[in-house]
């Protein structure tokens, strides 16, 4: 049986562009795009994956690592990882542009520095990528619909060692957002996609804050809160360089 492809879409890491590619490579009934329906939950997804008449070949969504534990068929993961400073800046910009997201009201008056300092926003500004990739040593923990909608992976403690082990053992492909021009052709080759060679840049923030706009103290805060993500990003770059060719 063909393994079910689980695209673990860490928010703001080029995932929307990859979803465009998925739509070209697979028939619509073969893909579950969790972002398309506000009623999606990981429980609902697992039920769909385990149906005997399911035609699914791909699942794409902001779910944390470990979903495969509940799926009764072979699986393989892929994901993209992004430089942590660029990730937090992109999240901040995106949320400010989208009043429909519940966290908008809380942060609409926040400066970037206040956003990074906020305890309420900590799940978005502190090792988010490591949280998504760590998994739960006691087993997969379902997200509520609200947690999914606001990009909260749930009560996952960022564990760098576990996250790196998962990347090494369970991922068919790991891309680097800032290397998309190099990564996308290799992703297509490794996963056997051949319907298009187009590289998309969907949902990109324009005219947003850049790293050079930040003062030294704010940069220090971002670094301090994302030390695991910096190490994870370095590991992912080495993985890509070793497996790309």
GROMACS .gro file of C-alpha atoms in nm:
model
  245
    1UNK     CA    1   0.000   0.000   0.000
    2UNK     CA    2   0.124   0.349  -0.085
    3UNK     CA    3   0.219   0.536   0.234
    4UNK     CA    4  -0.012   0.823   0.324
    5UNK     CA    5   0.184   1.149   0.287
    6UNK     CA    6   0.152   1.369   0.597
    7UNK     CA    7   0.254   1.726   0.518
    8UNK     CA    8   0.322   1.869   0.862
    9UNK     CA    9   0.264   2.236   0.780
   10UNK     CA   10   0.437   2.446   1.042
   11UNK     CA   11   0.269   2.788   1.009
   12UNK     CA   12   0.442   3.043   0.785
   13UNK     CA   13   0.705   2.807   0.643
   14UNK     CA   14   0.597   2.803   0.274
   15UNK     CA   15   0.317   2.557   0.336
   16UNK     CA   16   0.057   2.744   0.133
   17UNK     CA   17   0.289   2.728  -0.168
   18UNK     CA   18   0.336   2.353  -0.117
   19UNK     CA   19  -0.041   2.309  -0.094
   20UNK     CA   20  -0.070   2.466  -0.439
   21UNK     CA   21   0.171   2.203  -0.567
   22UNK     CA   22  -0.025   1.925  -0.397
   23UNK     CA   23  -0.336   2.041  -0.580
   24UNK     CA   24  -0.153   1.996  -0.909
   25UNK     CA   25  -0.013   1.653  -0.833
   26UNK     CA   26  -0.316   1.481  -0.678
   27UNK     CA   27  -0.688   1.461  -0.746
   28UNK     CA   28  -0.900   1.669  -0.511
   29UNK     CA   29  -1.058   1.366  -0.342
   30UNK     CA   30  -0.709   1.233  -0.265
   31UNK     CA   31  -0.614   1.531  -0.044
   32UNK     CA   32  -0.735   1.641   0.298
   33UNK     CA   33  -0.657   2.012   0.338
   34UNK     CA   34  -0.730   2.083   0.703
   35UNK     CA   35  -0.710   2.459   0.653
   36UNK     CA   36  -1.012   2.462   0.422
   37UNK     CA   37  -1.273   2.381   0.684
   38UNK     CA   38  -1.304   2.547   1.026
   39UNK     CA   39  -1.469   2.232   1.160
   40UNK     CA   40  -1.161   2.018   1.098
   41UNK     CA   41  -1.005   1.854   1.400
   42UNK     CA   42  -0.737   1.590   1.433
   43UNK     CA   43  -1.004   1.347   1.560
   44UNK     CA   44  -1.211   1.399   1.247
   45UNK     CA   45  -0.901   1.356   1.033
   46UNK     CA   46  -0.801   1.026   1.192
   47UNK     CA   47  -1.153   0.891   1.136
   48UNK     CA   48  -1.132   0.982   0.768
   49UNK     CA   49  -0.784   0.832   0.726
   50UNK     CA   50  -0.894   0.502   0.880
   51UNK     CA   51  -1.206   0.455   0.671
   52UNK     CA   52  -1.173   0.141   0.460
   53UNK     CA   53  -1.313   0.323   0.157
   54UNK     CA   54  -1.085   0.627   0.195
   55UNK     CA   55  -0.920   0.751  -0.124
   56UNK     CA   56  -0.681   0.979   0.066
   57UNK     CA   57  -0.318   0.990  -0.045
   58UNK     CA   58  -0.217   1.318   0.122
   59UNK     CA   59  -0.300   1.506   0.442
   60UNK     CA   60  -0.191   1.868   0.483
   61UNK     CA   61  -0.238   2.070   0.799
   62UNK     CA   62  -0.100   2.236   1.111
   63UNK     CA   63  -0.098   1.915   1.313
   64UNK     CA   64   0.191   1.819   1.544
   65UNK     CA   65   0.410   1.514   1.494
   66UNK     CA   66   0.258   1.188   1.611
   67UNK     CA   67  -0.060   1.175   1.405
   68UNK     CA   68   0.073   0.859   1.237
   69UNK     CA   69   0.036   0.673   1.567
   70UNK     CA   70  -0.341   0.669   1.518
   71UNK     CA   71  -0.350   0.595   1.145
   72UNK     CA   72  -0.389   0.230   1.049
   73UNK     CA   73  -0.179   0.237   0.731
   74UNK     CA   74   0.181   0.322   0.641
   75UNK     CA   75   0.269   0.692   0.652
   76UNK     CA   76   0.555   0.922   0.563
   77UNK     CA   77   0.605   1.285   0.666
   78UNK     CA   78   0.739   1.592   0.493
   79UNK     CA   79   0.779   1.947   0.624
   80UNK     CA   80   0.959   2.279   0.583
   81UNK     CA   81   1.160   2.457   0.852
   82UNK     CA   82   1.232   2.831   0.860
   83UNK     CA   83   1.488   3.062   1.019
   84UNK     CA   84   1.333   3.143   1.361
   85UNK     CA   85   1.360   3.522   1.340
   86UNK     CA   86   1.198   3.525   0.998
   87UNK     CA   87   0.929   3.287   1.123
   88UNK     CA   88   0.827   3.502   1.422
   89UNK     CA   89   0.830   3.819   1.210
   90UNK     CA   90   0.613   3.652   0.947
   91UNK     CA   91   0.364   3.522   1.205
   92UNK     CA   92   0.332   3.868   1.358
   93UNK     CA   93   0.272   4.031   1.020
   94UNK     CA   94   0.021   3.768   0.911
   95UNK     CA   95  -0.186   3.792   1.228
   96UNK     CA   96  -0.201   4.171   1.207
   97UNK     CA   97  -0.344   4.141   0.855
   98UNK     CA   98  -0.618   3.893   0.946
   99UNK     CA   99  -0.887   4.026   1.182
  100UNK     CA  100  -1.084   3.701   1.154
  101UNK     CA  101  -0.824   3.510   1.355
  102UNK     CA  102  -0.916   3.503   1.727
  103UNK     CA  103  -0.573   3.619   1.843
  104UNK     CA  104  -0.603   3.938   1.635
  105UNK     CA  105  -0.796   4.126   1.904
  106UNK     CA  106  -0.533   4.050   2.167
  107UNK     CA  107  -0.239   4.159   1.959
  108UNK     CA  108  -0.377   4.428   1.726
  109UNK     CA  109  -0.225   4.703   1.941
  110UNK     CA  110   0.098   4.521   2.020
  111UNK     CA  111   0.436   4.622   1.887
  112UNK     CA  112   0.654   4.335   1.771
  113UNK     CA  113   0.856   4.355   2.093
  114UNK     CA  114   0.535   4.332   2.300
  115UNK     CA  115   0.421   4.037   2.089
  116UNK     CA  116   0.745   3.852   2.164
  117UNK     CA  117   0.721   3.937   2.536
  118UNK     CA  118   0.355   3.838   2.572
  119UNK     CA  119   0.290   3.527   2.782
  120UNK     CA  120  -0.041   3.476   2.598
  121UNK     CA  121   0.141   3.455   2.265
  122UNK     CA  122   0.423   3.238   2.394
  123UNK     CA  123   0.309   2.933   2.197
  124UNK     CA  124   0.368   3.132   1.877
  125UNK     CA  125   0.694   3.303   1.972
  126UNK     CA  126   0.888   3.036   2.159
  127UNK     CA  127   1.030   2.733   1.974
  128UNK     CA  128   0.713   2.682   1.771
  129UNK     CA  129   0.882   2.453   1.518
  130UNK     CA  130   1.035   2.233   1.786
  131UNK     CA  131   0.693   2.208   1.955
  132UNK     CA  132   0.530   2.085   1.635
  133UNK     CA  133   0.804   1.829   1.573
  134UNK     CA  134   0.862   1.702   1.929
  135UNK     CA  135   0.552   1.489   1.964
  136UNK     CA  136   0.427   1.362   2.296
  137UNK     CA  137   0.621   1.073   2.457
  138UNK     CA  138   0.291   0.953   2.609
  139UNK     CA  139   0.115   0.946   2.272
  140UNK     CA  140  -0.047   1.185   2.027
  141UNK     CA  141  -0.260   1.455   2.189
  142UNK     CA  142  -0.557   1.573   1.986
  143UNK     CA  143  -0.592   1.945   1.919
  144UNK     CA  144  -0.921   2.118   1.975
  145UNK     CA  145  -1.067   2.304   1.677
  146UNK     CA  146  -0.973   2.636   1.839
  147UNK     CA  147  -0.615   2.525   1.905
  148UNK     CA  148  -0.586   2.424   1.542
  149UNK     CA  149  -0.730   2.752   1.419
  150UNK     CA  150  -0.490   2.972   1.619
  151UNK     CA  151  -0.182   2.756   1.538
  152UNK     CA  152  -0.146   2.615   1.888
  153UNK     CA  153  -0.004   2.261   1.868
  154UNK     CA  154  -0.135   2.197   2.220
  155UNK     CA  155   0.044   2.102   2.539
  156UNK     CA  156   0.362   1.993   2.367
  157UNK     CA  157   0.688   2.062   2.550
  158UNK     CA  158   0.963   2.150   2.302
  159UNK     CA  159   1.219   1.869   2.314
  160UNK     CA  160   1.503   1.931   2.070
  161UNK     CA  161   1.644   1.579   2.086
  162UNK     CA  162   1.307   1.420   2.013
  163UNK     CA  163   1.236   1.665   1.733
  164UNK     CA  164   1.567   1.593   1.560
  165UNK     CA  165   1.519   1.218   1.603
  166UNK     CA  166   1.177   1.242   1.440
  167UNK     CA  167   1.318   1.437   1.146
  168UNK     CA  168   1.589   1.174   1.101
  169UNK     CA  169   1.363   0.871   1.127
  170UNK     CA  170   1.021   0.962   0.991
  171UNK     CA  171   1.057   1.230   0.724
  172UNK     CA  172   1.083   1.160   0.353
  173UNK     CA  173   1.166   1.525   0.291
  174UNK     CA  174   1.272   1.828   0.497
  175UNK     CA  175   1.281   2.161   0.315
  176UNK     CA  176   1.422   2.498   0.416
  177UNK     CA  177   1.189   2.790   0.353
  178UNK     CA  178   1.461   3.037   0.258
  179UNK     CA  179   1.606   2.782   0.014
  180UNK     CA  180   1.276   2.718  -0.163
  181UNK     CA  181   1.422   2.759  -0.513
  182UNK     CA  182   1.660   2.472  -0.440
  183UNK     CA  183   1.421   2.264  -0.231
  184UNK     CA  184   1.113   2.251  -0.452
  185UNK     CA  185   1.272   2.072  -0.751
  186UNK     CA  186   1.426   1.815  -0.517
  187UNK     CA  187   1.096   1.770  -0.332
  188UNK     CA  188   0.925   1.698  -0.664
  189UNK     CA  189   1.193   1.447  -0.760
  190UNK     CA  190   1.204   1.265  -0.427
  191UNK     CA  191   0.824   1.233  -0.403
  192UNK     CA  192   0.778   1.149  -0.769
  193UNK     CA  193   0.582   1.460  -0.865
  194UNK     CA  194   0.601   1.541  -1.234
  195UNK     CA  195   0.295   1.741  -1.340
  196UNK     CA  196   0.459   2.082  -1.308
  197UNK     CA  197   0.794   2.247  -1.238
  198UNK     CA  198   0.641   2.575  -1.118
  199UNK     CA  199   0.770   2.729  -0.793
  200UNK     CA  200   0.497   2.923  -0.612
  201UNK     CA  201   0.521   3.194  -0.350
  202UNK     CA  202   0.177   3.202  -0.197
  203UNK     CA  203   0.059   3.400   0.106
  204UNK     CA  204   0.389   3.587   0.138
  205UNK     CA  205   0.386   3.897   0.357
  206UNK     CA  206   0.496   4.215   0.182
  207UNK     CA  207   0.611   4.540   0.339
  208UNK     CA  208   0.650   4.377   0.679
  209UNK     CA  209   0.909   4.428   0.949
  210UNK     CA  210   1.250   4.289   0.865
  211UNK     CA  211   1.523   4.160   1.093
  212UNK     CA  212   1.728   4.477   1.038
  213UNK     CA  213   1.435   4.686   1.169
  214UNK     CA  214   1.465   4.529   1.514
  215UNK     CA  215   1.667   4.673   1.797
  216UNK     CA  216   1.932   4.470   1.976
  217UNK     CA  217   1.715   4.394   2.281
  218UNK     CA  218   1.426   4.262   2.072
  219UNK     CA  219   1.659   4.042   1.869
  220UNK     CA  220   1.804   3.911   2.194
  221UNK     CA  221   1.455   3.820   2.320
  222UNK     CA  222   1.370   3.633   2.000
  223UNK     CA  223   1.698   3.443   2.016
  224UNK     CA  224   1.655   3.361   2.384
  225UNK     CA  225   1.302   3.227   2.333
  226UNK     CA  226   1.394   3.021   2.026
  227UNK     CA  227   1.723   2.855   2.104
  228UNK     CA  228   1.584   2.510   2.022
  229UNK     CA  229   1.443   2.635   1.693
  230UNK     CA  230   1.779   2.783   1.593
  231UNK     CA  231   1.945   2.446   1.653
  232UNK     CA  232   1.662   2.263   1.478
  233UNK     CA  233   1.696   2.493   1.176
  234UNK     CA  234   2.069   2.420   1.157
  235UNK     CA  235   2.002   2.047   1.180
  236UNK     CA  236   1.738   2.065   0.906
  237UNK     CA  237   1.979   2.250   0.675
  238UNK     CA  238   2.240   1.978   0.723
  239UNK     CA  239   1.975   1.708   0.660
  240UNK     CA  240   1.876   1.875   0.335
  241UNK     CA  241   2.235   1.912   0.218
  242UNK     CA  242   2.305   1.544   0.292
  243UNK     CA  243   1.987   1.407   0.131
  244UNK     CA  244   1.925   1.647  -0.154
  245UNK     CA  245   2.143   1.488  -0.421
   0.00000   0.00000   0.00000
